[in-house]
Amino acid sequence: ANQTLTWLGVGLGGGTAGTIFYPLEFTNISRRSCTLWGYPRVSAISQSGRQIGKSSRHFPARHRVVTLPPGWTAHAALGIVEAGNVCSRPVTAAGLKVHAPGQGNATRLPFQFQACWHKRVLVAGPVQPGVGIP
């Protein structure tokens, strides 16, 4: 069962070299502490929920087990690569499908961005303590 609520901290987003980063937030909504370790798996999805392109790859970073008391939030950096740099005919994704590490169900987040069929535009970092502020 999912103990965490997944949401996207959308601000301006911090960008580097054709990739814009957003914090993916994981809030513990249960009554007991939970732990998260590792990387979320993120996919671009169409309006009908079909996956567009390949799931996120990991960018290596130091990580450790993050313990979340009830109501606390952790985050992982989600990078969206400029689709025009990846494929010649980008399509508009309707959202993100996010599997938090070790959590059962995926969360769908409405979020429009350019993606590529058959290619990867998403990179994800490991879960880190605290709320990620863009």
mmCIF file of N, CA and C in Angstrom:
data_model
loop_
_atom_site.group_PDB
_atom_site.id
_atom_site.type_symbol
_atom_site.label_atom_id
_atom_site.label_comp_id
_atom_site.label_asym_id
_atom_site.label_seq_id
_atom_site.Cartn_x
_atom_site.Cartn_y
_atom_site.Cartn_z
ATOM 1 N N ALA A 1 0.853 -1.197 0.000
ATOM 2 C CA ALA A 1 0.000 0.000 0.000
ATOM 3 C C ALA A 1 0.886 1.244 0.000
ATOM 4 N N ASN A 2 0.413 2.270 -0.651
ATOM 5 C CA ASN A 2 1.197 3.510 -0.694
ATOM 6 C C ASN A 2 1.066 4.254 0.618
ATOM 7 N N GLN A 3 2.202 4.655 1.142
ATOM 8 C CA GLN A 3 2.211 5.492 2.337
ATOM 9 C C GLN A 3 2.537 6.926 1.983
ATOM 10 N N THR A 4 2.921 7.136 0.734
ATOM 11 C CA THR A 4 3.350 8.482 0.370
ATOM 12 C C THR A 4 2.446 9.091 -0.685
ATOM 13 N N LEU A 5 2.317 10.401 -0.607
ATOM 14 C CA LEU A 5 1.632 11.189 -1.621
ATOM 15 C C LEU A 5 2.722 11.791 -2.491
ATOM 16 N N THR A 6 2.614 11.613 -3.807
ATOM 17 C CA THR A 6 3.627 12.119 -4.723
ATOM 18 C C THR A 6 3.106 13.367 -5.422
ATOM 19 N N TRP A 7 3.916 14.405 -5.479
ATOM 20 C CA TRP A 7 3.515 15.638 -6.154
ATOM 21 C C TRP A 7 4.735 16.294 -6.768
ATOM 22 N N LEU A 8 4.475 17.234 -7.663
ATOM 23 C CA LEU A 8 5.547 17.906 -8.388
ATOM 24 C C LEU A 8 5.660 19.326 -7.872
ATOM 25 N N GLY A 9 6.865 19.705 -7.413
ATOM 26 C CA GLY A 9 7.096 21.070 -6.949
ATOM 27 C C GLY A 9 7.410 21.933 -8.153
ATOM 28 N N VAL A 10 6.384 22.537 -8.734
ATOM 29 C CA VAL A 10 6.596 23.283 -9.965
ATOM 30 C C VAL A 10 6.812 24.748 -9.638
ATOM 31 N N GLY A 11 7.989 25.227 -9.930
ATOM 32 C CA GLY A 11 8.262 26.651 -9.843
ATOM 33 C C GLY A 11 8.745 27.023 -11.223
ATOM 34 N N LEU A 12 9.784 27.785 -11.295
ATOM 35 C CA LEU A 12 10.364 28.085 -12.594
ATOM 36 C C LEU A 12 11.147 26.893 -13.113
ATOM 37 N N GLY A 13 11.588 26.038 -12.193
ATOM 38 C CA GLY A 13 12.435 24.924 -12.619
ATOM 39 C C GLY A 13 13.833 25.448 -12.888
ATOM 40 N N GLY A 14 14.835 24.704 -12.461
ATOM 41 C CA GLY A 14 16.211 25.130 -12.705
ATOM 42 C C GLY A 14 16.717 24.392 -13.925
ATOM 43 N N GLY A 15 17.306 25.085 -14.870
ATOM 44 C CA GLY A 15 17.699 24.427 -16.110
ATOM 45 C C GLY A 15 19.195 24.453 -16.359
ATOM 46 N N THR A 16 19.690 23.395 -16.999
ATOM 47 C CA THR A 16 21.067 23.394 -17.471
ATOM 48 C C THR A 16 21.109 22.690 -18.807
ATOM 49 N N ALA A 17 21.769 23.248 -19.765
ATOM 50 C CA ALA A 17 22.077 22.591 -21.045
ATOM 51 C C ALA A 17 20.937 21.769 -21.614
ATOM 52 N N GLY A 18 19.779 22.392 -21.771
ATOM 53 C CA GLY A 18 18.674 21.694 -22.417
ATOM 54 C C GLY A 18 17.890 20.761 -21.521
ATOM 55 N N THR A 19 18.147 20.783 -20.213
ATOM 56 C CA THR A 19 17.370 19.968 -19.277
ATOM 57 C C THR A 19 16.819 20.882 -18.190
ATOM 58 N N ILE A 20 15.534 20.751 -17.897
ATOM 59 C CA ILE A 20 14.932 21.526 -16.816
ATOM 60 C C ILE A 20 14.630 20.559 -15.676
ATOM 61 N N PHE A 21 15.033 20.926 -14.459
ATOM 62 C CA PHE A 21 14.825 20.076 -13.295
ATOM 63 C C PHE A 21 13.669 20.573 -12.437
ATOM 64 N N TYR A 22 12.863 19.630 -11.993
ATOM 65 C CA TYR A 22 11.760 19.897 -11.076
ATOM 66 C C TYR A 22 11.912 18.954 -9.886
ATOM 67 N N PRO A 23 11.536 19.415 -8.688
ATOM 68 C CA PRO A 23 11.565 18.487 -7.571
ATOM 69 C C PRO A 23 10.292 17.633 -7.551
ATOM 70 N N LEU A 24 10.481 16.331 -7.523
ATOM 71 C CA LEU A 24 9.375 15.395 -7.304
ATOM 72 C C LEU A 24 9.281 15.216 -5.800
ATOM 73 N N GLU A 25 8.144 15.485 -5.234
ATOM 74 C CA GLU A 25 8.007 15.462 -3.775
ATOM 75 C C GLU A 25 7.254 14.206 -3.327
ATOM 76 N N PHE A 26 7.694 13.640 -2.210
ATOM 77 C CA PHE A 26 7.053 12.456 -1.637
ATOM 78 C C PHE A 26 6.722 12.758 -0.178
ATOM 79 N N THR A 27 5.432 12.887 0.128
ATOM 80 C CA THR A 27 5.000 13.224 1.483
ATOM 81 C C THR A 27 4.387 12.000 2.150
ATOM 82 N N ASN A 28 4.822 11.716 3.383
ATOM 83 C CA ASN A 28 4.277 10.589 4.137
ATOM 84 C C ASN A 28 2.895 10.960 4.666
ATOM 85 N N ILE A 29 1.859 10.292 4.140
ATOM 86 C CA ILE A 29 0.481 10.591 4.552
ATOM 87 C C ILE A 29 -0.060 9.522 5.500
ATOM 88 N N SER A 30 0.805 8.623 5.956
ATOM 89 C CA SER A 30 0.349 7.590 6.891
ATOM 90 C C SER A 30 0.555 8.059 8.327
ATOM 91 N N ARG A 31 0.192 7.206 9.271
ATOM 92 C CA ARG A 31 0.320 7.569 10.685
ATOM 93 C C ARG A 31 1.624 7.087 11.298
ATOM 94 N N ARG A 32 2.441 6.400 10.483
ATOM 95 C CA ARG A 32 3.726 5.929 11.015
ATOM 96 C C ARG A 32 4.847 6.298 10.062
ATOM 97 N N SER A 33 6.049 6.275 10.574
ATOM 98 C CA SER A 33 7.203 6.610 9.747
ATOM 99 C C SER A 33 7.375 5.599 8.623
ATOM 100 N N CYS A 34 7.888 6.052 7.506
ATOM 101 C CA CYS A 34 8.214 5.145 6.414
ATOM 102 C C CYS A 34 9.602 5.513 5.906
ATOM 103 N N THR A 35 10.189 4.621 5.138
ATOM 104 C CA THR A 35 11.505 4.904 4.588
ATOM 105 C C THR A 35 11.454 4.818 3.071
ATOM 106 N N LEU A 36 12.240 5.650 2.434
ATOM 107 C CA LEU A 36 12.401 5.618 0.982
ATOM 108 C C LEU A 36 13.889 5.499 0.704
ATOM 109 N N TRP A 37 14.231 4.700 -0.280
ATOM 110 C CA TRP A 37 15.632 4.560 -0.641
ATOM 111 C C TRP A 37 15.729 4.331 -2.139
ATOM 112 N N GLY A 38 16.628 5.041 -2.777
ATOM 113 C CA GLY A 38 16.862 4.813 -4.193
ATOM 114 C C GLY A 38 16.175 5.817 -5.082
ATOM 115 N N TYR A 39 15.810 5.347 -6.257
ATOM 116 C CA TYR A 39 15.341 6.234 -7.319
ATOM 117 C C TYR A 39 13.875 5.994 -7.655
ATOM 118 N N PRO A 40 13.122 7.068 -7.898
ATOM 119 C CA PRO A 40 11.786 6.873 -8.459
ATOM 120 C C PRO A 40 11.909 6.453 -9.920
ATOM 121 N N ARG A 41 10.908 5.763 -10.427
ATOM 122 C CA ARG A 41 10.845 5.451 -11.860
ATOM 123 C C ARG A 41 9.730 6.303 -12.446
ATOM 124 N N VAL A 42 10.071 7.075 -13.461
ATOM 125 C CA VAL A 42 9.132 8.056 -14.003
ATOM 126 C C VAL A 42 8.970 7.836 -15.499
ATOM 127 N N SER A 43 7.725 7.904 -15.975
ATOM 128 C CA SER A 43 7.439 7.782 -17.403
ATOM 129 C C SER A 43 6.572 8.947 -17.848
ATOM 130 N N ALA A 44 6.709 9.298 -19.117
ATOM 131 C CA ALA A 44 5.790 10.247 -19.745
ATOM 132 C C ALA A 44 4.562 9.455 -20.186
ATOM 133 N N ILE A 45 3.376 10.026 -19.998
ATOM 134 C CA ILE A 45 2.157 9.342 -20.443
ATOM 135 C C ILE A 45 1.277 10.271 -21.270
ATOM 136 N N SER A 46 0.506 9.632 -22.157
ATOM 137 C CA SER A 46 -0.448 10.362 -22.987
ATOM 138 C C SER A 46 -1.728 10.593 -22.189
ATOM 139 N N GLN A 47 -2.667 11.319 -22.781
ATOM 140 C CA GLN A 47 -3.953 11.592 -22.143
ATOM 141 C C GLN A 47 -4.648 10.284 -21.741
ATOM 142 N N SER A 48 -4.499 9.230 -22.546
ATOM 143 C CA SER A 48 -5.150 7.947 -22.260
ATOM 144 C C SER A 48 -4.349 7.084 -21.279
ATOM 145 N N GLY A 49 -3.175 7.573 -20.860
ATOM 146 C CA GLY A 49 -2.373 6.823 -19.901
ATOM 147 C C GLY A 49 -1.323 5.933 -20.534
ATOM 148 N N ARG A 50 -1.199 5.973 -21.855
ATOM 149 C CA ARG A 50 -0.199 5.170 -22.558
ATOM 150 C C ARG A 50 1.186 5.779 -22.356
ATOM 151 N N GLN A 51 2.172 4.922 -22.125
ATOM 152 C CA GLN A 51 3.533 5.415 -21.925
ATOM 153 C C GLN A 51 4.108 5.938 -23.232
ATOM 154 N N ILE A 52 4.764 7.095 -23.140
ATOM 155 C CA ILE A 52 5.437 7.695 -24.295
ATOM 156 C C ILE A 52 6.936 7.573 -24.058
ATOM 157 N N GLY A 53 7.618 6.883 -24.925
ATOM 158 C CA GLY A 53 9.065 6.771 -24.805
ATOM 159 C C GLY A 53 9.493 5.872 -23.657
ATOM 160 N N LYS A 54 10.766 5.967 -23.302
ATOM 161 C CA LYS A 54 11.347 5.100 -22.281
ATOM 162 C C LYS A 54 11.247 5.741 -20.900
ATOM 163 N N SER A 55 11.219 4.883 -19.865
ATOM 164 C CA SER A 55 11.204 5.377 -18.484
ATOM 165 C C SER A 55 12.492 6.126 -18.174
ATOM 166 N N SER A 56 12.447 6.852 -17.075
ATOM 167 C CA SER A 56 13.593 7.677 -16.677
ATOM 168 C C SER A 56 14.845 6.838 -16.449
ATOM 169 N N ARG A 57 15.976 7.445 -16.773
ATOM 170 C CA ARG A 57 17.244 6.837 -16.381
ATOM 171 C C ARG A 57 17.690 7.528 -15.096
ATOM 172 N N HIS A 58 18.628 6.896 -14.385
ATOM 173 C CA HIS A 58 19.129 7.470 -13.136
ATOM 174 C C HIS A 58 20.339 8.327 -13.415
ATOM 175 N N PHE A 59 20.434 9.465 -12.731
ATOM 176 C CA PHE A 59 21.728 10.117 -12.733
ATOM 177 C C PHE A 59 22.348 9.856 -11.374
ATOM 178 N N PRO A 60 23.604 9.421 -11.381
ATOM 179 C CA PRO A 60 24.209 8.989 -10.133
ATOM 180 C C PRO A 60 24.397 10.145 -9.170
ATOM 181 N N ALA A 61 24.063 9.907 -7.936
ATOM 182 C CA ALA A 61 24.271 10.895 -6.881
ATOM 183 C C ALA A 61 24.333 10.120 -5.570
ATOM 184 N N ARG A 62 24.958 10.709 -4.577
ATOM 185 C CA ARG A 62 25.011 10.057 -3.271
ATOM 186 C C ARG A 62 23.610 9.920 -2.731
ATOM 187 N N HIS A 63 23.294 8.758 -2.184
ATOM 188 C CA HIS A 63 21.992 8.625 -1.548
ATOM 189 C C HIS A 63 22.047 7.649 -0.394
ATOM 190 N N ARG A 64 21.044 7.773 0.437
ATOM 191 C CA ARG A 64 20.947 6.944 1.628
ATOM 192 C C ARG A 64 19.472 6.733 1.915
ATOM 193 N N VAL A 65 19.212 5.896 2.902
ATOM 194 C CA VAL A 65 17.821 5.676 3.301
ATOM 195 C C VAL A 65 17.296 6.971 3.919
ATOM 196 N N VAL A 66 16.109 7.394 3.466
ATOM 197 C CA VAL A 66 15.471 8.595 4.010
ATOM 198 C C VAL A 66 14.273 8.134 4.831
ATOM 199 N N THR A 67 14.274 8.488 6.124
ATOM 200 C CA THR A 67 13.152 8.147 6.997
ATOM 201 C C THR A 67 12.212 9.344 7.061
ATOM 202 N N LEU A 68 10.935 9.081 6.793
ATOM 203 C CA LEU A 68 9.928 10.146 6.799
ATOM 204 C C LEU A 68 8.940 9.919 7.935
ATOM 205 N N PRO A 69 8.996 10.739 8.988
ATOM 206 C CA PRO A 69 7.921 10.700 9.976
ATOM 207 C C PRO A 69 6.611 11.147 9.322
ATOM 208 N N PRO A 70 5.461 10.831 9.922
ATOM 209 C CA PRO A 70 4.183 11.262 9.342
ATOM 210 C C PRO A 70 4.175 12.757 9.029
ATOM 211 N N GLY A 71 3.729 13.098 7.828
ATOM 212 C CA GLY A 71 3.617 14.498 7.418
ATOM 213 C C GLY A 71 4.880 15.090 6.815
ATOM 214 N N TRP A 72 5.998 14.379 6.891
ATOM 215 C CA TRP A 72 7.256 14.893 6.352
ATOM 216 C C TRP A 72 7.379 14.575 4.875
ATOM 217 N N THR A 73 8.235 15.338 4.202
ATOM 218 C CA THR A 73 8.396 15.214 2.754
ATOM 219 C C THR A 73 9.863 15.014 2.392
ATOM 220 N N ALA A 74 10.089 14.165 1.392
ATOM 221 C CA ALA A 74 11.403 14.010 0.770
ATOM 222 C C ALA A 74 11.231 14.356 -0.703
ATOM 223 N N HIS A 75 12.340 14.444 -1.424
ATOM 224 C CA HIS A 75 12.226 14.809 -2.834
ATOM 225 C C HIS A 75 13.291 14.100 -3.659
ATOM 226 N N ALA A 76 13.048 14.056 -4.956
ATOM 227 C CA ALA A 76 14.039 13.588 -5.922
ATOM 228 C C ALA A 76 14.007 14.564 -7.087
ATOM 229 N N ALA A 77 15.162 14.835 -7.660
ATOM 230 C CA ALA A 77 15.216 15.746 -8.813
ATOM 231 C C ALA A 77 14.757 14.993 -10.054
ATOM 232 N N LEU A 78 13.840 15.603 -10.790
ATOM 233 C CA LEU A 78 13.387 15.046 -12.063
ATOM 234 C C LEU A 78 13.809 15.997 -13.167
ATOM 235 N N GLY A 79 14.609 15.498 -14.095
ATOM 236 C CA GLY A 79 15.044 16.313 -15.213
ATOM 237 C C GLY A 79 14.276 15.956 -16.471
ATOM 238 N N ILE A 80 13.807 16.979 -17.167
ATOM 239 C CA ILE A 80 13.123 16.782 -18.449
ATOM 240 C C ILE A 80 14.015 17.392 -19.526
ATOM 241 N N VAL A 81 14.530 16.528 -20.370
ATOM 242 C CA VAL A 81 15.439 16.955 -21.432
ATOM 243 C C VAL A 81 14.625 17.613 -22.540
ATOM 244 N N GLU A 82 15.158 18.671 -23.125
ATOM 245 C CA GLU A 82 14.528 19.342 -24.257
ATOM 246 C C GLU A 82 14.285 18.321 -25.369
ATOM 247 N N ALA A 83 13.007 18.012 -25.641
ATOM 248 C CA ALA A 83 12.673 16.926 -26.573
ATOM 249 C C ALA A 83 13.231 17.166 -27.976
ATOM 250 N N GLY A 84 13.296 18.412 -28.376
ATOM 251 C CA GLY A 84 13.837 18.738 -29.702
ATOM 252 C C GLY A 84 15.297 18.341 -29.867
ATOM 253 N N ASN A 85 15.996 18.153 -28.746
ATOM 254 C CA ASN A 85 17.391 17.696 -28.799
ATOM 255 C C ASN A 85 17.465 16.169 -28.925
ATOM 256 N N VAL A 86 16.330 15.490 -28.715
ATOM 257 C CA VAL A 86 16.307 14.032 -28.636
ATOM 258 C C VAL A 86 15.662 13.402 -29.866
ATOM 259 N N CYS A 87 14.616 14.046 -30.386
ATOM 260 C CA CYS A 87 13.917 13.495 -31.548
ATOM 261 C C CYS A 87 13.446 14.625 -32.455
ATOM 262 N N SER A 88 13.128 14.272 -33.694
ATOM 263 C CA SER A 88 12.754 15.310 -34.657
ATOM 264 C C SER A 88 11.274 15.687 -34.585
ATOM 265 N N ARG A 89 10.427 14.776 -34.032
ATOM 266 C CA ARG A 89 8.994 15.093 -33.941
ATOM 267 C C ARG A 89 8.467 14.877 -32.526
ATOM 268 N N PRO A 90 8.739 15.827 -31.622
ATOM 269 C CA PRO A 90 8.246 15.686 -30.254
ATOM 270 C C PRO A 90 6.722 15.674 -30.196
ATOM 271 N N VAL A 91 6.181 15.030 -29.181
ATOM 272 C CA VAL A 91 4.738 15.018 -28.924
ATOM 273 C C VAL A 91 4.513 15.580 -27.529
ATOM 274 N N THR A 92 3.306 16.063 -27.288
ATOM 275 C CA THR A 92 2.996 16.619 -25.973
ATOM 276 C C THR A 92 2.504 15.516 -25.048
ATOM 277 N N ALA A 93 3.232 15.288 -23.963
ATOM 278 C CA ALA A 93 2.784 14.348 -22.939
ATOM 279 C C ALA A 93 1.749 15.055 -22.075
ATOM 280 N N ALA A 94 0.800 14.273 -21.554
ATOM 281 C CA ALA A 94 -0.255 14.840 -20.718
ATOM 282 C C ALA A 94 0.102 14.761 -19.238
ATOM 283 N N GLY A 95 1.099 13.919 -18.931
ATOM 284 C CA GLY A 95 1.426 13.772 -17.524
ATOM 285 C C GLY A 95 2.611 12.878 -17.285
ATOM 286 N N LEU A 96 2.865 12.671 -16.001
ATOM 287 C CA LEU A 96 3.955 11.820 -15.532
ATOM 288 C C LEU A 96 3.360 10.670 -14.738
ATOM 289 N N LYS A 97 3.925 9.494 -14.920
ATOM 290 C CA LYS A 97 3.564 8.347 -14.089
ATOM 291 C C LYS A 97 4.776 8.075 -13.214
ATOM 292 N N VAL A 98 4.590 8.158 -11.895
ATOM 293 C CA VAL A 98 5.706 8.093 -10.963
ATOM 294 C C VAL A 98 5.559 6.902 -10.025
ATOM 295 N N HIS A 99 6.570 6.045 -10.002
ATOM 296 C CA HIS A 99 6.667 4.993 -8.991
ATOM 297 C C HIS A 99 7.679 5.460 -7.955
ATOM 298 N N ALA A 100 7.203 5.765 -6.741
ATOM 299 C CA ALA A 100 8.137 6.096 -5.663
ATOM 300 C C ALA A 100 8.885 4.823 -5.292
ATOM 301 N N PRO A 101 10.148 4.929 -4.895
ATOM 302 C CA PRO A 101 10.913 3.724 -4.579
ATOM 303 C C PRO A 101 10.241 2.911 -3.469
ATOM 304 N N GLY A 102 10.012 1.631 -3.725
ATOM 305 C CA GLY A 102 9.463 0.750 -2.706
ATOM 306 C C GLY A 102 7.977 0.900 -2.454
ATOM 307 N N GLN A 103 7.306 1.766 -3.198
ATOM 308 C CA GLN A 103 5.866 1.946 -3.020
ATOM 309 C C GLN A 103 5.136 1.157 -4.093
ATOM 310 N N GLY A 104 3.974 0.656 -3.770
ATOM 311 C CA GLY A 104 3.265 -0.233 -4.682
ATOM 312 C C GLY A 104 2.736 0.439 -5.931
ATOM 313 N N ASN A 105 1.808 1.333 -5.748
ATOM 314 C CA ASN A 105 1.091 1.900 -6.889
ATOM 315 C C ASN A 105 1.813 3.112 -7.459
ATOM 316 N N ALA A 106 1.638 3.301 -8.750
ATOM 317 C CA ALA A 106 2.179 4.499 -9.381
ATOM 318 C C ALA A 106 1.208 5.653 -9.180
ATOM 319 N N THR A 107 1.733 6.854 -9.221
ATOM 320 C CA THR A 107 0.919 8.059 -9.143
ATOM 321 C C THR A 107 0.966 8.750 -10.496
ATOM 322 N N ARG A 108 -0.195 9.178 -10.971
ATOM 323 C CA ARG A 108 -0.236 9.963 -12.209
ATOM 324 C C ARG A 108 -0.346 11.431 -11.856
ATOM 325 N N LEU A 109 0.551 12.221 -12.424
ATOM 326 C CA LEU A 109 0.541 13.662 -12.185
ATOM 327 C C LEU A 109 0.279 14.371 -13.502
ATOM 328 N N PRO A 110 -0.777 15.190 -13.586
ATOM 329 C CA PRO A 110 -0.989 15.938 -14.814
ATOM 330 C C PRO A 110 0.115 16.987 -14.970
ATOM 331 N N PHE A 111 0.782 16.959 -16.096
ATOM 332 C CA PHE A 111 1.876 17.899 -16.326
ATOM 333 C C PHE A 111 2.219 17.812 -17.804
ATOM 334 N N GLN A 112 2.015 18.898 -18.539
ATOM 335 C CA GLN A 112 2.282 18.860 -19.978
ATOM 336 C C GLN A 112 3.721 19.234 -20.279
ATOM 337 N N PHE A 113 4.353 18.435 -21.114
ATOM 338 C CA PHE A 113 5.707 18.713 -21.559
ATOM 339 C C PHE A 113 5.933 17.942 -22.851
ATOM 340 N N GLN A 114 7.009 18.278 -23.531
ATOM 341 C CA GLN A 114 7.321 17.636 -24.799
ATOM 342 C C GLN A 114 8.104 16.353 -24.555
ATOM 343 N N ALA A 115 7.667 15.266 -25.184
ATOM 344 C CA ALA A 115 8.317 13.966 -25.048
ATOM 345 C C ALA A 115 8.539 13.384 -26.438
ATOM 346 N N CYS A 116 9.190 12.220 -26.480
ATOM 347 C CA CYS A 116 9.505 11.563 -27.748
ATOM 348 C C CYS A 116 9.076 10.104 -27.707
ATOM 349 N N TRP A 117 8.386 9.647 -28.745
ATOM 350 C CA TRP A 117 8.101 8.218 -28.860
ATOM 351 C C TRP A 117 9.437 7.496 -29.024
ATOM 352 N N HIS A 118 9.604 6.363 -28.399
ATOM 353 C CA HIS A 118 10.780 5.490 -28.556
ATOM 354 C C HIS A 118 12.078 6.051 -28.002
ATOM 355 N N LYS A 119 12.066 7.230 -27.396
ATOM 356 C CA LYS A 119 13.292 7.811 -26.847
ATOM 357 C C LYS A 119 13.043 8.200 -25.395
ATOM 358 N N ARG A 120 14.113 8.603 -24.723
ATOM 359 C CA ARG A 120 14.013 8.964 -23.308
ATOM 360 C C ARG A 120 14.261 10.452 -23.133
ATOM 361 N N VAL A 121 13.347 11.129 -22.437
ATOM 362 C CA VAL A 121 13.560 12.547 -22.120
ATOM 363 C C VAL A 121 13.607 12.795 -20.608
ATOM 364 N N LEU A 122 13.481 11.739 -19.797
ATOM 365 C CA LEU A 122 13.411 11.908 -18.345
ATOM 366 C C LEU A 122 14.633 11.318 -17.642
ATOM 367 N N VAL A 123 15.169 12.059 -16.689
ATOM 368 C CA VAL A 123 16.236 11.559 -15.823
ATOM 369 C C VAL A 123 15.814 11.832 -14.387
ATOM 370 N N ALA A 124 16.128 10.906 -13.496
ATOM 371 C CA ALA A 124 15.725 11.069 -12.094
ATOM 372 C C ALA A 124 16.908 10.843 -11.175
ATOM 373 N N GLY A 125 16.970 11.656 -10.136
ATOM 374 C CA GLY A 125 17.972 11.490 -9.098
ATOM 375 C C GLY A 125 17.388 10.682 -7.946
ATOM 376 N N PRO A 126 18.235 10.315 -6.984
ATOM 377 C CA PRO A 126 17.753 9.549 -5.838
ATOM 378 C C PRO A 126 16.946 10.403 -4.880
ATOM 379 N N VAL A 127 16.151 9.730 -4.049
ATOM 380 C CA VAL A 127 15.370 10.425 -3.032
ATOM 381 C C VAL A 127 16.316 11.035 -2.008
ATOM 382 N N GLN A 128 16.052 12.312 -1.678
ATOM 383 C CA GLN A 128 16.857 13.074 -0.717
ATOM 384 C C GLN A 128 15.928 13.600 0.379
ATOM 385 N N PRO A 129 16.487 13.853 1.569
ATOM 386 C CA PRO A 129 15.630 14.388 2.636
ATOM 387 C C PRO A 129 15.160 15.808 2.335
ATOM 388 N N GLY A 130 14.013 16.151 2.854
ATOM 389 C CA GLY A 130 13.518 17.521 2.781
ATOM 390 C C GLY A 130 12.763 17.834 1.505
ATOM 391 N N VAL A 131 12.030 18.940 1.540
ATOM 392 C CA VAL A 131 11.289 19.409 0.381
ATOM 393 C C VAL A 131 12.282 19.993 -0.606
ATOM 394 N N GLY A 132 12.124 19.655 -1.898
ATOM 395 C CA GLY A 132 12.994 20.218 -2.926
ATOM 396 C C GLY A 132 12.385 21.498 -3.455
ATOM 397 N N ILE A 133 13.083 22.573 -3.327
ATOM 398 C CA ILE A 133 12.563 23.857 -3.811
ATOM 399 C C ILE A 133 13.303 24.207 -5.102
ATOM 400 N N PRO A 134 12.549 24.485 -6.170
ATOM 401 C CA PRO A 134 13.238 24.816 -7.435
ATOM 402 C C PRO A 134 14.085 26.077 -7.286
#
